[in-house]
PDB file of C-alpha atoms and ligand atoms in Angstrom:
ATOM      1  CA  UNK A   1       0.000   0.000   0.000  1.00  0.00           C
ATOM      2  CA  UNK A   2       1.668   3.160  -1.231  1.00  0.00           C
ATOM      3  CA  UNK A   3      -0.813   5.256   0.768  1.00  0.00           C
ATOM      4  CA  UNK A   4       0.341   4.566   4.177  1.00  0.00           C
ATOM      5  CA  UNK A   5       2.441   7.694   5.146  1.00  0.00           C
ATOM      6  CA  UNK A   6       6.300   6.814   5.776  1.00  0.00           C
ATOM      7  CA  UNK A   7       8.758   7.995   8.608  1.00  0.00           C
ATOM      8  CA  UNK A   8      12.210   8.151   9.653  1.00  0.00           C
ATOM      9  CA  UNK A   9      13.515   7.757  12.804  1.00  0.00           C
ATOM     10  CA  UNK A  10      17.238   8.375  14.659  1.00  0.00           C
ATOM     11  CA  UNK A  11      18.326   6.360  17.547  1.00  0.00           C
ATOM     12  CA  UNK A  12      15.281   3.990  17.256  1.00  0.00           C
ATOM     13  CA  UNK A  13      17.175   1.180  19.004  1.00  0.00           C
ATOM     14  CA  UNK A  14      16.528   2.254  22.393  1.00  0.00           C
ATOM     15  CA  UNK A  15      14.666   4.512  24.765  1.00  0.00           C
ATOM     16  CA  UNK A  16      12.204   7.216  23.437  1.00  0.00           C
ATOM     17  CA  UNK A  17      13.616   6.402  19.477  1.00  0.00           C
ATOM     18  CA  UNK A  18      12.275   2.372  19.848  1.00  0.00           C
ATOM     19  CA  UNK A  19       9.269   3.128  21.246  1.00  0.00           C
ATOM     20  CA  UNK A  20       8.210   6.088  18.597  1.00  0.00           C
ATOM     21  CA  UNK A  21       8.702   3.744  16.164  1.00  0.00           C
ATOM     22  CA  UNK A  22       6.408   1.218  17.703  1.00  0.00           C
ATOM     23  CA  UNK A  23       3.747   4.028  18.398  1.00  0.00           C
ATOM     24  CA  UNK A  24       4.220   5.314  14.857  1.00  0.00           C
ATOM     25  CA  UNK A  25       3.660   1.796  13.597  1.00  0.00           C
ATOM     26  CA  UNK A  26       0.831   1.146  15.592  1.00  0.00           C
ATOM     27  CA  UNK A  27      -0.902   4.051  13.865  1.00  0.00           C
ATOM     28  CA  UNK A  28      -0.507   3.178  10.582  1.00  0.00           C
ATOM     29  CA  UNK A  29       2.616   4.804   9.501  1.00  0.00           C
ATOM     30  CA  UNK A  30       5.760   2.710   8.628  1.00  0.00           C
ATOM     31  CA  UNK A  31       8.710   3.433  10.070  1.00  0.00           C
ATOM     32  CA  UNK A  32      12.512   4.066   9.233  1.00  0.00           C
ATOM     33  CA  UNK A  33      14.337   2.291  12.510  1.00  0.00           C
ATOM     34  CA  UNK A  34      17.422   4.450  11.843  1.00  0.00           C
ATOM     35  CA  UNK A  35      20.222   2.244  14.507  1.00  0.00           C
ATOM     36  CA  UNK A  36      23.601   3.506  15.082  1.00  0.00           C
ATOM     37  CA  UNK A  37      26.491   0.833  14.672  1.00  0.00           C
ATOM     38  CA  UNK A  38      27.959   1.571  17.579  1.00  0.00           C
ATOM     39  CA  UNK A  39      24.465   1.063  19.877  1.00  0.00           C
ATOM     40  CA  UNK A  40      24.497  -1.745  22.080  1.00  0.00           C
ATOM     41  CA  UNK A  41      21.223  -2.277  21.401  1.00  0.00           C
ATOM     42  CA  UNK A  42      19.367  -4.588  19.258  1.00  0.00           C
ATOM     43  CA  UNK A  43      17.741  -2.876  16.799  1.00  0.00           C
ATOM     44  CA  UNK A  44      15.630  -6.462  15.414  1.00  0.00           C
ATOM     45  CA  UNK A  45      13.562  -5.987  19.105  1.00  0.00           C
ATOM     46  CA  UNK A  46      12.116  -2.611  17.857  1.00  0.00           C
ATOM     47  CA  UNK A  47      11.566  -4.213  14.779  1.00  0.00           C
ATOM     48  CA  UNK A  48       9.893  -7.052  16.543  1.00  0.00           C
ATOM     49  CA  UNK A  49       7.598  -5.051  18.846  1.00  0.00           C
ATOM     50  CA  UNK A  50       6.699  -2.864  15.450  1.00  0.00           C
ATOM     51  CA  UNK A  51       5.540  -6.115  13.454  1.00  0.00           C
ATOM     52  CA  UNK A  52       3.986  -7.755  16.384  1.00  0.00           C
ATOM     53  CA  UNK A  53       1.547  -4.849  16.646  1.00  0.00           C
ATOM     54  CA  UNK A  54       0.893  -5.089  13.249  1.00  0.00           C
ATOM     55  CA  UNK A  55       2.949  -2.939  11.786  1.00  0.00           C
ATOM     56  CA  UNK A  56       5.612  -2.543   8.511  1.00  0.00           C
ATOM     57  CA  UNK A  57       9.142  -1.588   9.748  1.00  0.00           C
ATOM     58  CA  UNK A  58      12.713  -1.395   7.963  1.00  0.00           C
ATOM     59  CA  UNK A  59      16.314  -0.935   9.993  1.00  0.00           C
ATOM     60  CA  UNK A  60      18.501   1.258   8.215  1.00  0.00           C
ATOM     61  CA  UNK A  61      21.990   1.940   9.904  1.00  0.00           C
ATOM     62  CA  UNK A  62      23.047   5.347  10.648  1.00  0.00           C
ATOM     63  CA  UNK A  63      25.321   7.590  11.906  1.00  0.00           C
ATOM     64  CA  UNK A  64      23.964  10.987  12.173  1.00  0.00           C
ATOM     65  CA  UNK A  65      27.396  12.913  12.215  1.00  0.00           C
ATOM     66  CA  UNK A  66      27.626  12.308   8.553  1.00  0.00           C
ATOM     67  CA  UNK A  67      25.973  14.153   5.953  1.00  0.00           C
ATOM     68  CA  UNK A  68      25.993  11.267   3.294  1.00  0.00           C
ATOM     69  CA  UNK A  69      24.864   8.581   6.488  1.00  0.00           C
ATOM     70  CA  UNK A  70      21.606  10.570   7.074  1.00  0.00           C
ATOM     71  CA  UNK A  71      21.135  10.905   3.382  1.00  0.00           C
ATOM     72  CA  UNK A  72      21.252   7.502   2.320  1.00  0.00           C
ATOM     73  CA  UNK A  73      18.898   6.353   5.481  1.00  0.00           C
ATOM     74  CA  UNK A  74      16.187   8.774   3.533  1.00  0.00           C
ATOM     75  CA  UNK A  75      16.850   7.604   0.212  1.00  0.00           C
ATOM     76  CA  UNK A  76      16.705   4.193   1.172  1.00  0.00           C
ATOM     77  CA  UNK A  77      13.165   4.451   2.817  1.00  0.00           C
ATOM     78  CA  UNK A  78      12.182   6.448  -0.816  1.00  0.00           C
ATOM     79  CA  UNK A  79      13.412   3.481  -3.003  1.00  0.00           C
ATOM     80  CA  UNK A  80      11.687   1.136  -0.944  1.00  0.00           C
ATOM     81  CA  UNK A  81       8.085   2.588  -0.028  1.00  0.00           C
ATOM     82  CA  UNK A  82       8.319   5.698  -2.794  1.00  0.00           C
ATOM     83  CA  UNK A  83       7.525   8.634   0.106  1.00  0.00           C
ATOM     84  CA  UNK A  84       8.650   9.891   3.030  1.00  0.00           C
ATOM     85  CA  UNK A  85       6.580  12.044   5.370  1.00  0.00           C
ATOM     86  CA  UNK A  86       7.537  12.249   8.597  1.00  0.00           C
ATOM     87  CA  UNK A  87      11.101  12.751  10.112  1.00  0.00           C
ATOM     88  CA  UNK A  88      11.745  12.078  13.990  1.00  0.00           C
ATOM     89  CA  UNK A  89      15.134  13.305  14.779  1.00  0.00           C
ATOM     90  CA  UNK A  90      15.757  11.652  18.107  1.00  0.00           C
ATOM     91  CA  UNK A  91      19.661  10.547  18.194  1.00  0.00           C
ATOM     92  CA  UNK A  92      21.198  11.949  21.201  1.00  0.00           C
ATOM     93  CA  UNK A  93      23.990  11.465  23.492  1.00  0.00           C
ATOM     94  CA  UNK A  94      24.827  13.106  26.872  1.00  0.00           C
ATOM     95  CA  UNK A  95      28.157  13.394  28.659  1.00  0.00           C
ATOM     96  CA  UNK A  96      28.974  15.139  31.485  1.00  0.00           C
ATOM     97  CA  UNK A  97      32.053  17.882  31.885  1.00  0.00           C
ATOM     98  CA  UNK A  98      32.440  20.499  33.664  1.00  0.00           C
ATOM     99  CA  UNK A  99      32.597  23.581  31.462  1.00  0.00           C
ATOM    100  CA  UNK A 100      35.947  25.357  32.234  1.00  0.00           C
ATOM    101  CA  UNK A 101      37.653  21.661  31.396  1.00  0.00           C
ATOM    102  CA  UNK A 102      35.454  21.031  28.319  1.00  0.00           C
ATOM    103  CA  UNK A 103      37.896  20.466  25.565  1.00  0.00           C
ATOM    104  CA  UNK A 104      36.706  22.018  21.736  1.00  0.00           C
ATOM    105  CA  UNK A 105      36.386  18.333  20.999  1.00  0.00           C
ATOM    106  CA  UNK A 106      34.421  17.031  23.277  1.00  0.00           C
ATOM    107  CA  UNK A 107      32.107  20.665  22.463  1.00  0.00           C
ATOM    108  CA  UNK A 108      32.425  19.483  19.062  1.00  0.00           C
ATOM    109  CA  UNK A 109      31.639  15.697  19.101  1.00  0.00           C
ATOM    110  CA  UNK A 110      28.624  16.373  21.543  1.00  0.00           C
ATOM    111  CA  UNK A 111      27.189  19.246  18.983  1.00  0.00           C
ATOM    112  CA  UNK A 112      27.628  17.110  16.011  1.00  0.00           C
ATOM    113  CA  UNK A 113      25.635  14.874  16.986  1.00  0.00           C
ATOM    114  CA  UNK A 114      22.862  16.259  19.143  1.00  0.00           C
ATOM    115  CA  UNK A 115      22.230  19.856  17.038  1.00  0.00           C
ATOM    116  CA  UNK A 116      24.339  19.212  13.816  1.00  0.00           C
ATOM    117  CA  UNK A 117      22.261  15.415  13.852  1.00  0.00           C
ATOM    118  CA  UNK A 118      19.555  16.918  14.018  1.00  0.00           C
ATOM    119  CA  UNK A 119      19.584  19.553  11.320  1.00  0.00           C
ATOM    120  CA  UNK A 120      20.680  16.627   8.918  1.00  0.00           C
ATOM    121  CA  UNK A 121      17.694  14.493   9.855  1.00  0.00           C
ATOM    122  CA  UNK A 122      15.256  17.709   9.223  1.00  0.00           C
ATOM    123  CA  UNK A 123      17.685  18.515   6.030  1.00  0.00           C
ATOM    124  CA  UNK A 124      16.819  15.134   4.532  1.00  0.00           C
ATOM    125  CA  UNK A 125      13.706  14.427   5.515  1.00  0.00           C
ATOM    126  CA  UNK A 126      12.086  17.771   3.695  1.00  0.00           C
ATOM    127  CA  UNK A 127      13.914  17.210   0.408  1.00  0.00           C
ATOM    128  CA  UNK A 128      11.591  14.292   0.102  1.00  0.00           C
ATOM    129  CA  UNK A 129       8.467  15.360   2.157  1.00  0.00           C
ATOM    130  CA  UNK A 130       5.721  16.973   0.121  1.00  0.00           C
ATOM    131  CA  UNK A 131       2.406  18.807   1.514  1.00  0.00           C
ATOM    132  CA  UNK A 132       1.438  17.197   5.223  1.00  0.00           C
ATOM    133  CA  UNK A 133       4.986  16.886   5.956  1.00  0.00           C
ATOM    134  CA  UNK A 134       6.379  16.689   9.562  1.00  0.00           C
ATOM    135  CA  UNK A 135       9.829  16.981  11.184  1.00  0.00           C
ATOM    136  CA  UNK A 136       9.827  16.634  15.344  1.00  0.00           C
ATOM    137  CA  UNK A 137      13.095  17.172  16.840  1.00  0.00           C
ATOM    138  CA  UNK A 138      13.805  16.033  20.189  1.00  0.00           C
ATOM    139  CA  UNK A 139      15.437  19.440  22.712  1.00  0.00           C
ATOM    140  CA  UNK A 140      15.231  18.753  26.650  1.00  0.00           C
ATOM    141  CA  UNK A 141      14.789  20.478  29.806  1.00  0.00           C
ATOM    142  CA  UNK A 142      18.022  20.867  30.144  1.00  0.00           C
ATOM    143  CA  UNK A 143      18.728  23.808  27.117  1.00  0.00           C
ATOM    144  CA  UNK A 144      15.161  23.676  26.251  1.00  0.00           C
ATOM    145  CA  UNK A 145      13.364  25.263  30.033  1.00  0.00           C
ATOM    146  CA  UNK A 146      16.512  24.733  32.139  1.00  0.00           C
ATOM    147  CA  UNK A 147      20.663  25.009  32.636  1.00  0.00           C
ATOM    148  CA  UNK A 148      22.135  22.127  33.770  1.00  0.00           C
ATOM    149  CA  UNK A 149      25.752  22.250  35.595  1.00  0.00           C
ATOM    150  CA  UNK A 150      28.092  20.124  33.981  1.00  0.00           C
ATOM    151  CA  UNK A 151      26.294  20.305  30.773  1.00  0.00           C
ATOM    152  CA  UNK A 152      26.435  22.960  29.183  1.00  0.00           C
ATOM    153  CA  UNK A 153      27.466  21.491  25.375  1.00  0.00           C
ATOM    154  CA  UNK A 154      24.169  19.262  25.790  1.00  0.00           C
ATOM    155  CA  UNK A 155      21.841  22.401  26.680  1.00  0.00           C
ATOM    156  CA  UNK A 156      22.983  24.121  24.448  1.00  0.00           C
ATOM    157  CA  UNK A 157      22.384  21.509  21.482  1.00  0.00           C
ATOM    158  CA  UNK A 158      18.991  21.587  23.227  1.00  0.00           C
ATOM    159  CA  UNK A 159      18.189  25.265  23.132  1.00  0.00           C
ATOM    160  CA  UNK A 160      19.364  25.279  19.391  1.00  0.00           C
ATOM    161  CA  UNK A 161      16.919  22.359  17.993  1.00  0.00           C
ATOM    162  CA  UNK A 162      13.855  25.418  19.233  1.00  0.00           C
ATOM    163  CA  UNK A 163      15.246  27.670  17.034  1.00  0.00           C
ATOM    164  CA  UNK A 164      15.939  25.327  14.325  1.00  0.00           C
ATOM    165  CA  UNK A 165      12.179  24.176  14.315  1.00  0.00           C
ATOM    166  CA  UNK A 166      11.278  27.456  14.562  1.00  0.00           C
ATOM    167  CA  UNK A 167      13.192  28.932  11.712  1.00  0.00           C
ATOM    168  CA  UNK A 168      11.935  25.570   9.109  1.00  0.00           C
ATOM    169  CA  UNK A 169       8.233  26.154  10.476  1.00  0.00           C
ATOM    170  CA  UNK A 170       8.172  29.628   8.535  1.00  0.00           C
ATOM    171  CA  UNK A 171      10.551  28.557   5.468  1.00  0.00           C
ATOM    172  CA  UNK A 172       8.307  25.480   5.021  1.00  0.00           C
ATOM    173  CA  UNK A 173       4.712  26.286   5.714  1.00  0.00           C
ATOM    174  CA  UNK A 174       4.177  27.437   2.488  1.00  0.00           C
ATOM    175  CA  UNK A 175       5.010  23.839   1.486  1.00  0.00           C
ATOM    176  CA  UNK A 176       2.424  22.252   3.654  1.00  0.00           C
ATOM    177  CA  UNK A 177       5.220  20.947   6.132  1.00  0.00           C
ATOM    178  CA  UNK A 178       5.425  21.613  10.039  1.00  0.00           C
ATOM    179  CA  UNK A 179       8.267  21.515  12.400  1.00  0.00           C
ATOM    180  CA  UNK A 180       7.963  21.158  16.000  1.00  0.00           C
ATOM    181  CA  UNK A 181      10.064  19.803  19.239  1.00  0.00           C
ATOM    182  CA  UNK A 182       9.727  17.814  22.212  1.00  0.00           C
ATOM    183  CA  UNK A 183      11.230  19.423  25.040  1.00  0.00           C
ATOM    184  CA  UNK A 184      11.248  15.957  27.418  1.00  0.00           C
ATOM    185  CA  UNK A 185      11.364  15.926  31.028  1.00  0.00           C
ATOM    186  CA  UNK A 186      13.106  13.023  32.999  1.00  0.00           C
ATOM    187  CA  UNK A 187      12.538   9.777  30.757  1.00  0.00           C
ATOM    188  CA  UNK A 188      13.657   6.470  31.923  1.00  0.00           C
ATOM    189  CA  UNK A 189      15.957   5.281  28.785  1.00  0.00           C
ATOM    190  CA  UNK A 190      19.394   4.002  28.615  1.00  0.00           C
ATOM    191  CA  UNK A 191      20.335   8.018  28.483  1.00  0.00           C
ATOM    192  CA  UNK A 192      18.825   8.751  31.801  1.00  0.00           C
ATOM    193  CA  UNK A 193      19.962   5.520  33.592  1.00  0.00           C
ATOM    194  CA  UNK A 194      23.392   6.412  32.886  1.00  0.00           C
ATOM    195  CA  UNK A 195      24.743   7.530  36.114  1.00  0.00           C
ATOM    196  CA  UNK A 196      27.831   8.892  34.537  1.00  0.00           C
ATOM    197  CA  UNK A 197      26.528  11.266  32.449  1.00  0.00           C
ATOM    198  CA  UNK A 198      22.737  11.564  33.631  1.00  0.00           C
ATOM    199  CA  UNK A 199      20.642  10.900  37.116  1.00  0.00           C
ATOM    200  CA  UNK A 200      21.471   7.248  37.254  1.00  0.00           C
ATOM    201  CA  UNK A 201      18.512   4.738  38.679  1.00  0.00           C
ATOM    202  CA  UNK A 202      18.914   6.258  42.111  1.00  0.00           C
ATOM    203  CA  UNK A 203      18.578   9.955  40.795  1.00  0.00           C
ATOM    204  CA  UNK A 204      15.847   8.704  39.136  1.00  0.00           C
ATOM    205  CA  UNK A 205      13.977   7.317  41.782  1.00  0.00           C
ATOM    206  CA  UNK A 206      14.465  10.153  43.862  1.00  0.00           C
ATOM    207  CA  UNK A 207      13.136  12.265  41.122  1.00  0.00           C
ATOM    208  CA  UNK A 208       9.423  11.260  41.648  1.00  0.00           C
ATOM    209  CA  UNK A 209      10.328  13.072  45.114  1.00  0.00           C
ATOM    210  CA  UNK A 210       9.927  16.308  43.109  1.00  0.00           C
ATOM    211  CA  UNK A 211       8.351  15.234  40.279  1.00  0.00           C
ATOM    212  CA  UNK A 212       4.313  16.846  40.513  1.00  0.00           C
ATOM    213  CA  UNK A 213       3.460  13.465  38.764  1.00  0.00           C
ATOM    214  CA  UNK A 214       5.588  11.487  41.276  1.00  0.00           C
ATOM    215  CA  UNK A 215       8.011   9.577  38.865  1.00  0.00           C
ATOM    216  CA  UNK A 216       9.661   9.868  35.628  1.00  0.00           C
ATOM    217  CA  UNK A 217       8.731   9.384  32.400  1.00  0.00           C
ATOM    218  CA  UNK A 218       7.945   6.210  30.342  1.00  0.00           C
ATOM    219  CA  UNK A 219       9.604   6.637  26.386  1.00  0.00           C
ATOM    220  CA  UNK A 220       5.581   5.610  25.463  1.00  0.00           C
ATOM    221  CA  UNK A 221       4.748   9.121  27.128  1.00  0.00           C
ATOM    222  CA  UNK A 222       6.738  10.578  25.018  1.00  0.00           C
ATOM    223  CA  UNK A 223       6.382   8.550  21.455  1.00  0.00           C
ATOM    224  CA  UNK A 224       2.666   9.769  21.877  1.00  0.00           C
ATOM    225  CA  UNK A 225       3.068  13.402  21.607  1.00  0.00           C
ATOM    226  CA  UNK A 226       5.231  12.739  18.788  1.00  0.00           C
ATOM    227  CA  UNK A 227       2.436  10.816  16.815  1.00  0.00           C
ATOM    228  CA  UNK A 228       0.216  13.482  17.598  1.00  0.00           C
ATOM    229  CA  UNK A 229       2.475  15.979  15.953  1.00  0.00           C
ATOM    230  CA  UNK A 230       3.338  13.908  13.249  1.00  0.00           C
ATOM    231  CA  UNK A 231      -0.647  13.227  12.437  1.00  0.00           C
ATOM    232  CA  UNK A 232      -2.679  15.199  10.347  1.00  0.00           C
ATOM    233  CA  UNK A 233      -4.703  15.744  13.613  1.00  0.00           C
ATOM    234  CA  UNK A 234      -1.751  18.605  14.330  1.00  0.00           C
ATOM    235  CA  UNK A 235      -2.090  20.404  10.989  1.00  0.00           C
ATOM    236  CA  UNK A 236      -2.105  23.792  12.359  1.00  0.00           C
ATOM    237  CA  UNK A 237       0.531  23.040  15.189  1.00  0.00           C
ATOM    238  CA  UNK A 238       3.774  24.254  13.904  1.00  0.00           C
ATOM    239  CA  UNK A 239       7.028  25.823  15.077  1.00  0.00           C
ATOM    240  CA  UNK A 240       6.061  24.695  18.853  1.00  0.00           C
ATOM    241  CA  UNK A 241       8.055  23.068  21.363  1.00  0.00           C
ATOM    242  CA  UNK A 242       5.995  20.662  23.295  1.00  0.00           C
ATOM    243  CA  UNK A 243       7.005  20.087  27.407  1.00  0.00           C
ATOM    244  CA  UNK A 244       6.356  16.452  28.155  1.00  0.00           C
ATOM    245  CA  UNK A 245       7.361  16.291  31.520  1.00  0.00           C
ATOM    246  CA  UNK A 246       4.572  15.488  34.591  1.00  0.00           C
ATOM    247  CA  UNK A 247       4.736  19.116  34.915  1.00  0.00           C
ATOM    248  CA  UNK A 248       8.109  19.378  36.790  1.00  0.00           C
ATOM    249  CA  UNK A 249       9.254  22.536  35.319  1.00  0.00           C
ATOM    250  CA  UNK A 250       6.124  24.559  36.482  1.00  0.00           C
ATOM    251  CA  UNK A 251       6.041  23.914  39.460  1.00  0.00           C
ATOM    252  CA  UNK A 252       7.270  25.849  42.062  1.00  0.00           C
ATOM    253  CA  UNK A 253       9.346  25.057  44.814  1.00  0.00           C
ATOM    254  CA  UNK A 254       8.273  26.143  48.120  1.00  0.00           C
TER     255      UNK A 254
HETATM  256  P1  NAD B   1      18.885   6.614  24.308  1.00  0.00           P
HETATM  257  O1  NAD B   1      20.320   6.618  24.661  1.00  0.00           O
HETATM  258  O2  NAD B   1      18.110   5.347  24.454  1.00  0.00           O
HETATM  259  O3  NAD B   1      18.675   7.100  22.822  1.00  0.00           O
HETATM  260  C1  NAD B   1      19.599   7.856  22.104  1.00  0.00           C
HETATM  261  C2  NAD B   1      19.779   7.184  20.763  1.00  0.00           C
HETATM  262  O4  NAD B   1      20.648   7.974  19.948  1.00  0.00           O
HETATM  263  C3  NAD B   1      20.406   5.795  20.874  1.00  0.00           C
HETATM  264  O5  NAD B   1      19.607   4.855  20.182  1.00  0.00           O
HETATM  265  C4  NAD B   1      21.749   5.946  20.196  1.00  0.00           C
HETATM  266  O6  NAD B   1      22.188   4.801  19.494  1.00  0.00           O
HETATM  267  C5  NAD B   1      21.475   7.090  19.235  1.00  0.00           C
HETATM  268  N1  NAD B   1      22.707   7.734  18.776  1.00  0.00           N
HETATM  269  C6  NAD B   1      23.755   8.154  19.519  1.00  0.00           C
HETATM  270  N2  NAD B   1      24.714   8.655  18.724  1.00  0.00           N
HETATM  271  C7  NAD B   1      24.245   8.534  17.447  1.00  0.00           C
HETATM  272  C8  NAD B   1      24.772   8.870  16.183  1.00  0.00           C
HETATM  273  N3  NAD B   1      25.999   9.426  16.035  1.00  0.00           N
HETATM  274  N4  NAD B   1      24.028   8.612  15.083  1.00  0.00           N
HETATM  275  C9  NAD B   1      22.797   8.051  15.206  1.00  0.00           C
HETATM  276  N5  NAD B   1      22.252   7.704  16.372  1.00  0.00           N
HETATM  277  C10 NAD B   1      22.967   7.952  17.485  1.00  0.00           C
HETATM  278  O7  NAD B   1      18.235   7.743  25.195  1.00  0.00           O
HETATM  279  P2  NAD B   1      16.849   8.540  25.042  1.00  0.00           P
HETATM  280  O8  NAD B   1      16.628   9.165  26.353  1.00  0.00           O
HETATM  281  O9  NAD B   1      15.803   7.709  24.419  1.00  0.00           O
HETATM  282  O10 NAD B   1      17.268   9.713  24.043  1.00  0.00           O
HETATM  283  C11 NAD B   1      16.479  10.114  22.938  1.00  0.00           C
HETATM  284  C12 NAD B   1      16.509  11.623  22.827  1.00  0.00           C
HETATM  285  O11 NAD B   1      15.783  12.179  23.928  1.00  0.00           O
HETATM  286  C13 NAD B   1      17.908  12.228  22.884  1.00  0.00           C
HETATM  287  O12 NAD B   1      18.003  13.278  21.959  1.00  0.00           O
HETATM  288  C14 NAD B   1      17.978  12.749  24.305  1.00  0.00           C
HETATM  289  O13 NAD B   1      18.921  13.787  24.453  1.00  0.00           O
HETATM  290  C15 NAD B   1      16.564  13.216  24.506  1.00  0.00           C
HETATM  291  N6  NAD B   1      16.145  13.417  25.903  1.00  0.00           N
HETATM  292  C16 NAD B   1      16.088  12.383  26.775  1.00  0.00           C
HETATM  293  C17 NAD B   1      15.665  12.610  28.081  1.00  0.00           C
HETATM  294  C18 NAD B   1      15.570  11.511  29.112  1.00  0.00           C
HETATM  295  O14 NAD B   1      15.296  11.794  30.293  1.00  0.00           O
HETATM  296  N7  NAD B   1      15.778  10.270  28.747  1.00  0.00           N
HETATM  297  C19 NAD B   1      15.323  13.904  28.490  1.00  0.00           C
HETATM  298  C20 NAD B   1      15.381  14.941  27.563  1.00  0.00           C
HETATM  299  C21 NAD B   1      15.790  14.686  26.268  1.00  0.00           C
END
């Protein structure tokens, strides 16, 4: 069926990427599960979950620091299902440094991926996308409401996806094609479970301490919101950046 809207997907493997892809499935659109190499994670269990509710998924391997990577993962869902329509740039990483001992490299490799990743996801995905188009970009608390100590490469990827969606709302509404992010709170994923670089399981459970909702996130919270703005149902929602977070950044602390 050539009808059946198409999407593609960064860092579906794992965490919020994995299950978008399964949500996006389960609504009828079929889904790019774009898998970096160097992921520990299997992407054939996204796959999997995708089929087993139904739906029609492909894994294409990708590496969102390269132009011609992110490029071919487009063309390749074009040869093989002639459309693309929705692009879900999700690929992320996090590390933690301290700012006065961040080197240019590690400014560089974390910007490369998680603002330079994400313009080439968007970049690709609307050479192919015609009228009813979507691109969702993944930003964060952290950049997107908040600063974060320690991380100040990562917020400010973050903060630079909003203006990103906001600049390719206006350039391509006249073509039909909207461009929003997800500003996620605390999501329990691989990223977030990292106590290295992120809140670790115990800074996670504590969370629901402050949390208004009383605990963190499931990725399915999140995949939601991004069907919705990838749906026709959001066709005058564009150049927004959506909090999905239990309402921990509006709420005061007393
Ligand atoms: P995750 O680690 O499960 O997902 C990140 C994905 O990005 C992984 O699948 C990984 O393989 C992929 N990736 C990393 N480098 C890549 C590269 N060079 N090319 C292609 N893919 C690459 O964690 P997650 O929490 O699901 O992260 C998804 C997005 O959500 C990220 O952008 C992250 O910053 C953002 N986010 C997460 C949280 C949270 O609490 N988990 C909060 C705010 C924002």
């Amino acid at each position: 069926m050539t009808d059946q809207p198409v999407a593609m997907i960064t860092g579906a493997a794992s965490g919020i990427g994995a299950a978008t892809a399964v949500c996006l499935a389960e609504k009828g659109i079929r889904v790019g599960i774009g898998t970096f190499p160097g992921d520990p994670h299997d992407p054939e269990t996204t796959l999997k979950d995708v089929r087993d509710g139904g739906g029609e998924g492909m894994i294409v391997e990708v590496d969102v620091r390269s132009t011609a990577s992110v490029d071919a993962f487009a063309e390749a869902l074009v040869s093989t299902w002639r459309r693309l329509d929705v692009a879900v740039a999700n690929a992320g990483i996090l590390r933690e440094a301290a700012f006065d001992t961040l080197s240019d490299e590690q400014w560089h490799d974390l910007l490369d991926v998680d603002l330079h990743g994400v313009m080439r996801t968007a970049r690709a995905g609307l050479r192919h996308m015609g009228d009813g188009g979507s691109v969702t970009a993944i930003s964060s608390i952290a950049g997107g409401v908040y600063g974060w100590q320690a991380h100040a490469h990562y917020a400010t990827a973050k903060a630079g996806v909003l203006g990103l969606v906001r600049s390719l709302a206006v350039e391509y509404g006249p073509r039909g094609i909207r461009a929003n992010a997800i500003i996620p709170g605390l999501i329990r994923t691989p990223q977030s479970t990292d106590a290295v670089n992120s809140l670790g399981p115990e800074g996670l459970e504590r969370a629901g301490g402050y949390i208004p909702w009383g605990r963190v996130g499931d990725p399915r919270e999140v995949a939601e919101v991004i069907a919705f703005l990838s749906s026709p149902q959001a066709s005058y929602v564009s150049g927004q950046a959506i909090v999905v977070d239990g309402a921990l950044t509006v709420a005061m602390r007393d």
